[in-house]
XYZ file of C-alpha atoms in Angstrom:
681
model
C -46.835 -17.475 -41.939
C -47.712 -17.110 -38.653
C -46.744 -19.353 -35.515
C -50.293 -20.509 -35.084
C -51.324 -20.730 -38.473
C -48.244 -23.287 -38.669
C -50.785 -25.780 -36.480
C -49.552 -24.904 -32.988
C -52.150 -24.938 -30.514
C -51.746 -23.648 -26.587
C -51.476 -25.752 -23.790
C -54.085 -25.994 -21.492
C -52.523 -25.769 -18.288
C -50.960 -28.794 -16.334
C -51.879 -30.678 -13.175
C -49.902 -30.615 -10.053
C -47.212 -28.944 -11.034
C -43.914 -29.442 -9.356
C -41.709 -26.505 -8.021
C -38.056 -26.040 -7.997
C -36.842 -27.603 -10.994
C -33.754 -25.552 -12.705
C -33.527 -24.723 -16.427
C -29.794 -24.701 -16.692
C -29.921 -25.030 -21.341
C -29.746 -20.845 -22.007
C -32.195 -20.245 -24.822
C -32.304 -17.736 -27.281
C -34.071 -14.328 -25.877
C -37.454 -13.848 -27.111
C -39.674 -11.041 -27.900
C -43.475 -9.930 -27.360
C -45.516 -11.561 -30.094
C -44.461 -14.552 -32.384
C -41.666 -13.381 -33.694
C -38.675 -14.798 -31.778
C -35.791 -12.013 -31.570
C -32.089 -12.953 -31.912
C -29.150 -11.741 -31.827
C -26.770 -11.574 -35.094
C -24.834 -14.753 -33.420
C -27.493 -16.940 -33.647
C -28.511 -18.700 -37.133
C -32.301 -17.815 -36.989
C -31.480 -14.223 -36.982
C -30.805 -14.607 -40.907
C -33.957 -16.536 -41.354
C -37.317 -14.973 -42.460
C -40.434 -14.403 -39.947
C -42.254 -16.835 -42.017
C -39.250 -19.228 -41.315
C -38.526 -19.002 -37.982
C -42.670 -20.100 -37.662
C -42.217 -23.080 -39.786
C -38.945 -24.357 -37.730
C -40.092 -23.386 -33.891
C -36.774 -22.887 -32.497
C -35.788 -23.683 -29.137
C -36.833 -26.925 -26.672
C -38.387 -26.268 -23.195
C -39.416 -29.517 -21.146
C -41.194 -28.972 -17.891
C -41.933 -31.568 -15.556
C -46.042 -31.315 -14.803
C -46.511 -34.468 -12.571
C -43.925 -37.108 -10.847
C -45.097 -40.100 -9.100
C -43.221 -43.592 -7.477
C -46.091 -45.989 -7.500
C -46.057 -48.026 -4.066
C -46.502 -51.426 -5.622
C -43.878 -51.323 -9.061
C -41.643 -48.681 -7.600
C -40.981 -47.422 -10.887
C -40.951 -43.518 -11.181
C -43.844 -41.976 -13.308
C -42.966 -38.911 -14.976
C -45.930 -36.620 -16.832
C -44.090 -33.715 -19.191
C -44.543 -31.172 -21.836
C -42.473 -30.129 -24.527
C -42.635 -26.621 -25.927
C -40.626 -24.365 -27.861
C -39.181 -20.894 -26.933
C -42.583 -19.710 -27.090
C -44.471 -22.142 -25.281
C -46.253 -23.878 -28.118
C -46.117 -27.703 -28.092
C -43.796 -30.084 -30.137
C -44.568 -33.287 -31.125
C -42.042 -35.896 -30.065
C -42.060 -37.977 -32.807
C -41.403 -35.053 -34.948
C -44.114 -35.287 -37.519
C -46.376 -32.187 -36.599
C -43.517 -30.186 -35.945
C -39.650 -30.148 -36.514
C -37.370 -32.515 -35.163
C -37.723 -35.297 -33.392
C -37.124 -35.524 -29.939
C -34.616 -37.543 -28.003
C -34.886 -37.435 -23.791
C -33.260 -39.215 -21.531
C -33.448 -39.809 -17.560
C -31.287 -39.853 -14.495
C -32.588 -40.441 -10.775
C -30.015 -40.337 -7.962
C -30.119 -40.227 -4.308
C -28.292 -37.199 -2.843
C -25.685 -38.002 0.051
C -25.610 -35.034 2.317
C -23.340 -36.148 4.452
C -20.401 -36.711 1.628
C -22.122 -34.312 -0.366
C -22.059 -36.783 -3.497
C -24.826 -38.721 -5.293
C -25.961 -42.569 -5.900
C -27.579 -42.927 -8.485
C -30.860 -45.843 -8.740
C -30.588 -45.847 -12.862
C -26.958 -47.804 -14.099
C -25.420 -49.727 -16.552
C -23.021 -52.506 -15.950
C -19.840 -51.966 -18.024
C -17.812 -54.659 -18.759
C -14.363 -54.122 -20.867
C -12.855 -55.859 -23.727
C -9.831 -55.366 -22.803
C -9.505 -55.812 -18.856
C -13.117 -58.320 -18.635
C -13.545 -56.399 -15.768
C -17.541 -55.210 -14.587
C -18.460 -51.989 -13.139
C -21.653 -50.727 -11.962
C -22.143 -47.148 -13.559
C -24.058 -44.604 -13.357
C -26.495 -43.952 -16.178
C -29.503 -43.193 -18.086
C -32.764 -45.423 -17.432
C -33.707 -47.929 -20.355
C -36.291 -50.630 -20.873
C -38.711 -47.519 -19.685
C -42.425 -46.983 -21.618
C -43.609 -43.968 -23.109
C -47.517 -42.723 -23.920
C -48.039 -39.486 -25.818
C -50.718 -37.934 -24.431
C -51.340 -35.109 -26.864
C -49.128 -33.247 -29.122
C -46.603 -31.526 -26.359
C -47.607 -33.494 -24.014
C -46.166 -37.183 -22.761
C -45.873 -39.733 -19.883
C -42.639 -41.585 -19.256
C -42.845 -44.795 -17.270
C -39.607 -45.572 -15.479
C -37.856 -49.337 -16.104
C -35.747 -49.412 -13.374
C -37.578 -49.928 -10.106
C -36.207 -48.104 -6.968
C -35.017 -50.268 -4.322
C -37.330 -51.839 -1.958
C -36.853 -49.730 1.246
C -35.556 -46.550 -0.370
C -35.105 -43.283 1.969
C -37.768 -41.244 0.709
C -36.930 -38.464 2.942
C -33.488 -38.269 1.252
C -33.530 -35.364 -1.490
C -33.516 -37.346 -4.922
C -33.145 -35.563 -7.888
C -34.313 -36.263 -11.512
C -32.009 -35.294 -14.321
C -33.415 -35.109 -17.856
C -31.391 -34.206 -20.833
C -32.814 -33.604 -24.417
C -32.149 -32.739 -27.825
C -33.686 -31.815 -30.565
C -32.726 -32.162 -34.080
C -33.580 -29.478 -36.614
C -31.968 -30.944 -40.476
C -33.922 -29.124 -43.059
C -33.344 -28.061 -46.545
C -37.361 -27.209 -47.702
C -38.748 -24.738 -47.376
C -36.082 -23.534 -44.736
C -32.197 -24.451 -44.690
C -31.302 -25.326 -41.497
C -29.431 -27.883 -39.524
C -28.639 -27.169 -35.546
C -29.829 -28.655 -32.530
C -31.674 -27.430 -29.565
C -30.380 -29.101 -26.456
C -32.401 -28.703 -22.787
C -31.197 -30.119 -19.572
C -33.647 -30.227 -16.410
C -32.212 -30.904 -13.184
C -35.524 -31.480 -10.039
C -35.055 -32.092 -6.234
C -37.864 -33.567 -4.237
C -38.500 -35.842 -1.721
C -40.174 -38.714 -2.579
C -42.182 -38.566 0.945
C -43.218 -35.072 -0.388
C -41.173 -33.276 2.760
C -39.433 -29.606 1.580
C -35.748 -29.967 0.009
C -33.068 -28.839 2.077
C -30.392 -30.685 1.613
C -29.012 -29.580 -2.271
C -25.705 -30.088 -4.423
C -24.573 -26.413 -5.174
C -20.803 -26.312 -5.821
C -19.741 -25.586 -9.141
C -22.384 -23.090 -11.260
C -23.076 -23.726 -14.908
C -22.014 -20.469 -15.834
C -18.527 -20.826 -13.991
C -17.577 -23.408 -16.336
C -19.105 -21.366 -19.712
C -17.007 -18.486 -18.858
C -13.998 -20.813 -20.858
C -16.204 -23.555 -22.297
C -19.119 -21.863 -24.338
C -20.801 -23.573 -23.198
C -19.405 -27.055 -21.891
C -21.228 -29.720 -23.588
C -20.474 -33.308 -23.263
C -21.392 -36.403 -24.927
C -22.213 -35.495 -27.975
C -23.529 -32.259 -26.551
C -26.518 -33.059 -24.786
C -25.187 -32.694 -21.061
C -24.942 -29.310 -20.077
C -25.400 -28.585 -16.719
C -23.213 -29.561 -14.070
C -25.513 -30.797 -11.415
C -26.680 -33.825 -14.288
C -22.795 -34.407 -14.477
C -22.916 -34.887 -10.762
C -25.205 -37.328 -10.737
C -23.305 -39.675 -12.735
C -19.686 -38.740 -11.728
C -20.095 -39.570 -8.325
C -17.949 -41.479 -5.732
C -19.989 -44.703 -5.973
C -20.370 -45.408 -9.805
C -17.383 -43.725 -11.600
C -14.665 -46.961 -12.204
C -13.973 -46.877 -15.866
C -13.277 -50.814 -16.040
C -11.109 -50.613 -19.279
C -8.276 -48.389 -17.179
C -9.100 -48.755 -13.614
C -9.633 -44.734 -13.862
C -11.946 -43.158 -11.828
C -14.528 -40.577 -13.239
C -15.617 -38.929 -10.503
C -16.674 -35.549 -10.880
C -13.791 -33.963 -8.471
C -11.252 -36.622 -9.800
C -11.910 -36.447 -13.572
C -12.042 -32.207 -13.894
C -9.039 -32.082 -11.611
C -7.237 -34.466 -13.829
C -7.967 -33.262 -17.012
C -7.256 -29.711 -15.889
C -3.925 -30.487 -14.752
C -3.260 -32.890 -17.850
C 0.716 -32.368 -18.703
C 1.464 -31.969 -14.683
C 0.319 -35.060 -13.771
C 3.015 -37.811 -12.805
C 0.858 -40.656 -14.237
C -1.387 -39.286 -16.684
C -5.415 -39.606 -17.201
C -6.607 -41.651 -19.668
C -10.645 -42.990 -20.171
C -11.974 -45.286 -22.349
C -14.614 -43.762 -23.599
C -18.032 -45.016 -26.290
C -17.285 -47.197 -28.473
C -13.639 -48.059 -27.364
C -12.704 -44.331 -27.884
C -9.533 -43.473 -26.205
C -9.311 -40.218 -24.610
C -5.549 -39.343 -23.485
C -5.917 -36.098 -21.543
C -2.061 -35.472 -20.708
C -1.733 -32.951 -23.855
C -4.166 -30.557 -21.883
C -3.185 -27.462 -20.864
C -5.203 -25.048 -18.216
C -4.864 -21.617 -19.462
C -4.036 -20.548 -16.443
C -2.427 -21.049 -12.573
C -3.926 -24.117 -11.446
C -3.752 -23.400 -7.626
C -6.353 -20.218 -8.676
C -8.927 -22.668 -6.882
C -11.562 -19.897 -6.890
C -11.850 -19.779 -10.521
C -13.852 -23.182 -10.525
C -14.889 -22.923 -6.566
C -16.798 -19.145 -6.316
C -16.975 -18.243 -2.714
C -20.883 -17.189 -3.937
C -21.495 -20.914 -4.441
C -23.690 -22.723 -1.506
C -20.989 -25.387 -1.284
C -18.482 -22.594 -2.744
C -15.569 -23.315 -0.411
C -15.981 -26.853 -0.125
C -12.352 -27.530 -1.756
C -11.286 -25.520 1.808
C -13.309 -27.941 3.981
C -13.649 -31.132 3.121
C -10.493 -32.269 1.916
C -9.843 -35.677 0.893
C -7.403 -38.082 -0.696
C -9.193 -38.128 -4.269
C -9.576 -34.646 -4.412
C -6.223 -33.579 -3.452
C -4.413 -37.165 -5.039
C -6.104 -35.915 -8.285
C -3.422 -33.443 -8.812
C -0.815 -34.752 -6.772
C -0.899 -38.500 -8.334
C 2.268 -39.121 -7.361
C 0.858 -39.617 -3.443
C 0.668 -43.380 -2.683
C -1.943 -43.222 0.042
C -1.461 -47.358 1.404
C 2.732 -46.469 1.980
C 2.665 -42.607 2.322
C 5.116 -42.299 -0.184
C 4.656 -38.318 -1.400
C 2.910 -37.661 1.473
C 4.985 -36.101 4.808
C 2.096 -36.881 7.160
C 2.632 -41.034 5.919
C 0.273 -43.648 5.073
C -3.758 -42.566 4.931
C -6.383 -45.329 5.360
C -9.288 -43.133 5.017
C -9.937 -39.115 4.881
C -10.546 -38.586 8.860
C -7.230 -37.070 9.393
C -7.310 -34.598 6.317
C -8.470 -31.861 7.568
C -6.199 -31.864 10.769
C -3.284 -30.492 8.734
C -5.111 -29.635 5.837
C -6.861 -26.295 7.263
C -8.667 -24.178 5.140
C -6.207 -21.035 6.001
C -2.965 -20.782 7.914
C -0.886 -18.647 9.536
C 1.702 -18.498 6.596
C 1.646 -18.692 2.899
C 3.043 -21.940 1.240
C 2.088 -24.061 4.246
C -0.150 -27.153 4.723
C -3.488 -25.114 4.937
C -5.228 -25.582 1.606
C -5.063 -21.528 0.854
C -1.421 -21.644 1.922
C -0.586 -24.713 -0.598
C -2.168 -23.318 -3.166
C -0.106 -20.000 -3.442
C 0.423 -18.447 -6.632
C 4.119 -17.091 -6.304
C 3.032 -14.296 -8.154
C 0.132 -13.102 -6.382
C 2.301 -13.763 -2.737
C 1.292 -10.905 0.087
C 4.971 -10.469 0.659
C 5.121 -8.507 -2.425
C 5.401 -5.092 -2.592
C 4.871 -4.599 -6.072
C 6.467 -2.692 -8.373
C 5.106 -0.118 -11.037
C 6.333 2.155 -13.491
C 4.815 5.589 -14.614
C 5.795 7.384 -18.253
C 5.688 10.866 -16.957
C 6.351 12.367 -20.319
C 7.598 12.180 -23.754
C 10.103 14.846 -25.721
C 12.102 14.901 -29.302
C 9.664 12.930 -31.053
C 10.052 14.121 -34.578
C 11.377 12.300 -38.131
C 14.812 11.654 -37.355
C 14.822 12.581 -33.799
C 15.554 10.510 -30.611
C 12.562 10.843 -27.735
C 13.818 10.994 -24.155
C 11.183 9.251 -21.841
C 10.344 10.791 -18.306
C 9.332 8.350 -15.869
C 9.364 6.991 -12.308
C 9.346 3.656 -11.136
C 8.000 2.611 -7.884
C 7.179 0.124 -4.985
C 3.510 -0.297 -5.168
C 2.809 -0.438 -1.536
C 4.258 2.461 -0.250
C 5.076 4.474 -3.800
C 8.515 4.942 -2.884
C 11.039 5.361 -5.541
C 12.774 2.595 -7.098
C 16.170 3.339 -8.843
C 15.784 2.208 -11.994
C 19.564 0.453 -11.964
C 18.557 -1.683 -9.501
C 15.985 -3.551 -11.406
C 16.476 -6.819 -13.033
C 15.351 -5.652 -16.039
C 13.283 -2.192 -17.761
C 12.935 -2.238 -21.254
C 10.806 0.265 -22.829
C 9.226 -0.586 -26.404
C 8.768 2.127 -29.185
C 6.467 1.140 -32.463
C 4.607 3.061 -34.796
C 2.363 4.152 -36.556
C -0.884 3.346 -34.704
C -2.492 2.745 -37.790
C -1.180 0.267 -37.872
C 2.253 -1.089 -36.532
C 4.712 -1.608 -38.810
C 8.456 -1.319 -36.688
C 9.648 -0.976 -33.364
C 12.714 -0.671 -31.293
C 13.817 -1.959 -27.855
C 16.314 -0.149 -25.580
C 17.488 -0.614 -21.813
C 16.255 1.757 -19.527
C 18.041 0.542 -16.593
C 20.833 3.382 -17.044
C 18.564 6.367 -16.924
C 19.602 9.025 -15.509
C 17.736 9.619 -12.201
C 17.284 13.237 -10.310
C 15.329 13.197 -6.938
C 12.483 10.571 -7.776
C 11.847 10.321 -10.932
C 14.373 9.404 -14.319
C 15.091 10.151 -18.290
C 16.083 7.785 -21.025
C 16.901 8.880 -24.098
C 17.071 6.384 -26.884
C 20.023 5.624 -28.599
C 18.132 4.812 -31.610
C 16.778 7.903 -33.906
C 12.848 7.472 -35.237
C 12.509 6.556 -38.702
C 13.370 9.602 -41.629
C 10.358 8.679 -42.655
C 8.397 8.304 -39.574
C 4.336 9.600 -39.974
C 1.372 9.531 -37.413
C 1.627 8.369 -34.014
C 3.696 5.723 -32.431
C 3.080 3.731 -29.490
C 5.755 3.804 -26.215
C 5.513 0.939 -23.323
C 7.680 -0.421 -21.107
C 8.494 -4.035 -19.464
C 9.909 -4.122 -15.790
C 10.515 -6.523 -13.306
C 12.651 -7.578 -10.122
C 14.017 -10.655 -9.029
C 12.232 -11.449 -5.019
C 13.141 -13.955 -2.791
C 9.622 -15.041 -0.987
C 10.407 -16.473 2.843
C 8.474 -19.213 3.076
C 8.279 -19.647 -0.628
C 9.411 -21.570 -3.666
C 13.616 -21.631 -3.265
C 13.914 -19.339 -6.536
C 13.518 -15.996 -6.967
C 10.159 -15.091 -8.551
C 9.784 -12.514 -11.231
C 7.979 -9.371 -9.141
C 6.591 -7.309 -12.790
C 4.679 -4.059 -12.871
C 1.842 -3.676 -14.936
C 3.027 -2.301 -18.751
C 2.258 1.377 -18.929
C 1.236 3.113 -22.862
C 1.437 6.349 -23.734
C 0.476 7.051 -27.738
C 3.248 9.837 -29.067
C 2.259 12.151 -31.939
C 5.425 12.076 -34.698
C 3.736 14.058 -37.269
C 0.325 13.758 -35.877
C -1.096 17.172 -34.660
C -2.905 15.002 -31.552
C -2.595 11.117 -30.628
C -4.224 9.315 -33.389
C -5.198 5.689 -30.796
C -4.832 2.520 -32.719
C -8.185 0.627 -33.240
C -9.238 -1.822 -30.236
C -9.831 -5.032 -31.407
C -10.047 -7.075 -28.655
C -10.701 -6.930 -24.597
C -8.044 -7.806 -22.344
C -10.651 -8.727 -19.939
C -12.634 -11.370 -22.302
C -8.601 -12.689 -22.123
C -8.513 -12.779 -18.262
C -11.792 -14.294 -18.518
C -10.113 -17.878 -19.334
C -6.236 -16.607 -18.850
C -6.851 -15.140 -15.249
C -4.104 -12.849 -15.823
C -2.442 -13.001 -19.385
C 1.174 -11.988 -18.421
C 3.646 -13.299 -21.295
C 7.238 -13.838 -21.897
C 7.733 -14.680 -18.448
C 5.159 -13.157 -16.903
C 5.774 -9.663 -17.445
C 4.091 -8.446 -20.567
C 0.405 -7.846 -19.979
C -1.065 -5.159 -22.095
C -2.545 -5.937 -25.308
C -1.066 -2.491 -26.281
C 2.392 -3.556 -25.843
C 2.014 -6.589 -27.522
C 0.528 -5.060 -30.561
C 3.828 -2.932 -30.645
C 6.727 -6.020 -31.377
C 3.715 -8.667 -33.002
C 3.249 -6.336 -35.800
C 2.081 -7.536 -39.582
C 6.040 -7.539 -40.346
C 7.606 -9.506 -37.588
C 8.605 -13.504 -38.027
C 10.723 -15.175 -35.620
C 13.723 -14.917 -38.200
C 15.559 -13.826 -35.072
C 15.167 -16.955 -33.147
C 14.865 -19.629 -35.360
C 17.563 -22.038 -36.443
C 18.792 -21.238 -39.710
C 18.009 -25.200 -40.512
C 14.573 -24.204 -39.639
C 14.142 -21.430 -42.089
C 11.877 -19.646 -43.501
C 9.973 -17.730 -40.386
C 7.287 -18.065 -38.877
C 4.801 -15.093 -38.796
C 3.951 -13.894 -35.135
C 1.204 -10.963 -36.148
C -0.955 -10.989 -33.088
C -3.972 -11.140 -35.419
C -2.675 -14.551 -37.524
C -0.471 -15.762 -34.359
C -3.720 -16.095 -31.747
C -6.109 -16.993 -34.185
C -3.824 -19.897 -34.989
C -2.761 -21.181 -31.697
C -6.792 -21.023 -30.780
C -7.546 -23.449 -33.500
C -4.626 -25.434 -32.312
C -5.326 -28.560 -33.065
C -7.870 -28.420 -35.756
C -5.431 -26.915 -38.072
C -4.218 -28.525 -41.030
C -0.722 -27.434 -41.144
C 1.907 -26.979 -38.786
C 2.362 -24.543 -36.481
C 5.822 -23.702 -34.626
C 7.329 -20.474 -33.696
C 10.873 -20.629 -31.913
C 11.163 -18.173 -29.215
C 13.434 -17.294 -26.608
C 16.905 -19.516 -26.612
C 16.117 -20.993 -29.729
C 13.332 -22.808 -28.150
C 10.934 -24.539 -29.942
C 6.711 -23.950 -29.311
C 4.494 -25.875 -31.370
C 0.851 -25.398 -30.847
C -0.944 -27.754 -32.812
C -2.197 -29.553 -29.556
C -4.316 -26.803 -28.585
C -7.584 -27.611 -27.622
C -9.589 -24.255 -27.272
C -12.300 -25.013 -24.710
C -14.802 -22.500 -26.203
C -16.476 -21.944 -29.914
C -14.319 -19.903 -32.183
C -17.278 -18.936 -33.908
C -17.838 -16.666 -30.790
C -16.217 -13.729 -32.405
C -17.287 -11.474 -29.120
C -15.292 -14.406 -27.036
C -12.443 -12.251 -27.755
C -13.755 -9.377 -30.326
C -15.096 -5.680 -29.158
C -18.498 -5.027 -30.608
C -18.456 -5.070 -34.529
C -13.894 -5.298 -34.726
C -14.101 -8.973 -36.826
C -16.407 -7.117 -39.251
C -15.078 -6.159 -42.996
C -13.862 -4.259 -44.592
C -10.364 -3.702 -42.042
C -9.607 -0.607 -41.737
C -7.436 1.485 -44.101
C -3.947 1.254 -43.916
C -4.049 -2.299 -41.909
C -0.775 -3.850 -43.806
C -0.959 -7.099 -45.087
C 0.922 -10.347 -43.147
C 4.216 -12.541 -43.796
C 3.100 -15.604 -44.072
C 5.778 -17.839 -45.190
C 4.167 -20.877 -44.230
C 0.536 -20.022 -45.881
C -0.080 -20.893 -49.334
C 1.484 -17.539 -50.727
C 2.880 -14.606 -49.251
C 2.660 -11.593 -47.974
C -1.254 -12.119 -47.893
C -3.549 -8.939 -47.610
C -4.838 -8.043 -43.967
C -8.618 -9.616 -44.311
C -7.146 -12.514 -46.227
C -4.632 -12.800 -43.180
C -7.070 -13.253 -39.996
C -9.266 -15.864 -42.276
C -6.736 -17.809 -43.673
C -5.398 -18.040 -39.844
C -7.991 -19.740 -39.053
C -9.425 -21.490 -42.254
C -5.834 -22.475 -43.423
C -7.006 -25.387 -46.225
C -5.808 -24.937 -50.146
C -9.020 -24.162 -50.678
C -9.742 -21.289 -48.804
C -6.133 -20.004 -49.797
C -7.119 -20.119 -53.640
C -10.655 -18.701 -52.588
C -8.703 -15.714 -51.433
C -5.943 -15.683 -53.975
C -8.068 -15.250 -57.129
C -10.232 -12.646 -54.878
C -6.963 -10.204 -54.153
C -5.372 -7.644 -57.111
C -2.465 -5.712 -56.440
C -4.529 -2.808 -55.281
C -6.642 -4.041 -52.683
C -9.208 -7.096 -51.624
C -13.028 -7.588 -53.082
C -13.512 -10.156 -49.558
C -16.649 -7.432 -48.625
C -18.359 -7.782 -51.707
C -19.424 -11.236 -50.440
C -18.575 -11.170 -46.531
C -19.060 -7.455 -45.999
C -22.074 -6.145 -43.206
C -24.952 -7.306 -44.216
C -23.835 -9.601 -47.081
C -25.233 -12.445 -47.822
C -21.938 -14.250 -46.073
C -21.047 -11.694 -43.749
C -18.609 -12.698 -41.362
C -21.278 -12.625 -38.491
C -23.473 -14.851 -40.746
C -20.691 -16.978 -41.828
C -20.430 -17.788 -37.595
C -23.429 -17.647 -36.808
C -24.699 -20.627 -34.656
């Protein structure tokens, strides 16, 4: 069945199409013809052409005309609704599957203050405090008139104020959804969302002033995607229409939900002096005090990209609200917590807080947000492994290496470093054991050093082993923090053939660059371990926290990398406790971790195809003392680290034999319940 035979008709071109509307919600990639081409991460990928033709996937909206009648001042908008092949959709969902839900916001842009004031509002009265607040909101009381399948006219219930500024940039925001919930003849439950932002001037003049501070793609690099208020609001500019300075009071708590204030506070979470709570829909309580931002919050350019039109607004437009959203202990009226004393308004902020000063850690905005580990004062520490000799079963290897200052390549004697540890583990088929030794007492010859391990390789060692190192020194910055900071080297890594004629590389499962998309610089164990190749040596299938866990807290928890990372990123969705004991016998509980992305998107971390079944031969089972059974075979260990219910464990258990797992029979590549299909969105 083709799309046309399903009753789709082509739309005639609309009249007076307005330019410059911005499509914000990504849509599936489409091929020529009537068959949509999807990736394996899309639920539609697994449907037949006939099923896709029946469903008509996607949602797009186009503004065909917009008028503001002088008499009523109620905007009138004519729209068309289509699927992703530009075929018309029935708004009521009777001719084509899925009812459309469409809401409108209209706001005036205040270019001088880089902020919006919404024409569409509501009055929210708190049942807790009895305080009322006028908040920006979607239009209500409007009227629809269906003109044809896929075309309708909407008249606002809100009248623009008498004498409204017709020369001001005005933005129409639309957020819409199309819910598909089919069981016959197709099984698909999915909601398509679409956001549209249209800038115009009511007098018909050219739009020159636009809001452009943060791009959707910037937020979606972590959030995958940012989808709020039930998933329908997905464009940052749409958020700003409502979350503006003058219409964003939460009357229940007295907190402000203006975009910059709210976003800074949410991302600063546990570091806030006064916390941050919002009362939402149906009086739901949203406490953001536990949100942990996955990188240093002082890295402003993670969100404020210089490429955006207003990408430097954080440097050029300091304000009490924006700055006080993180520095929330400041009392602007009394001046407590603020060196310059009380501030009645924002007029003097930029006089002290310039974009950039002459020194790091000064009062300038860049200076105040200097990340110590990225200070220009640091010379940089480096280490290169030059070679390894003596690699044989039962033998002790000797490492030749060079430690140096990165700025001028000058030699650093190992004994002058605060720490220099070598890690040797193997085999690379799947790491089973490792040992660590300090190389600070290495023998120095000229500008190189050599260290012979005191621990011999096991007599039964086979294959290829991996060698890495972490190195740091403690450095005082001036000006800077009062305590020394750890200046660490990037971890070197070398393959060491033990019984292999040629080194065998361990399979690469994840991409460090993908980790750093959210983490910026993944730097663990005190900021000295950066490379996944090193992480894998220690965090192997046999490794637990038994060496750090108090006796009365046994049994030990697994720290196998794949098991631990899946669990940490599942966080608050785990049905069981995840507490790992670290240095100093310190417990680290991860049950409040909120992963900002969608864990079904395996490619957010994995390299292509490395999450499929079966796993490579030689993969080891994981010690899982807190699971329903232990050890857990390698395929089940990956799945049960997220799917940690009793039912999932029982399913894995009954499909495991002493000689292997049968997971791939159902969950293998191209199987009916393949990993990719089970995680498709």
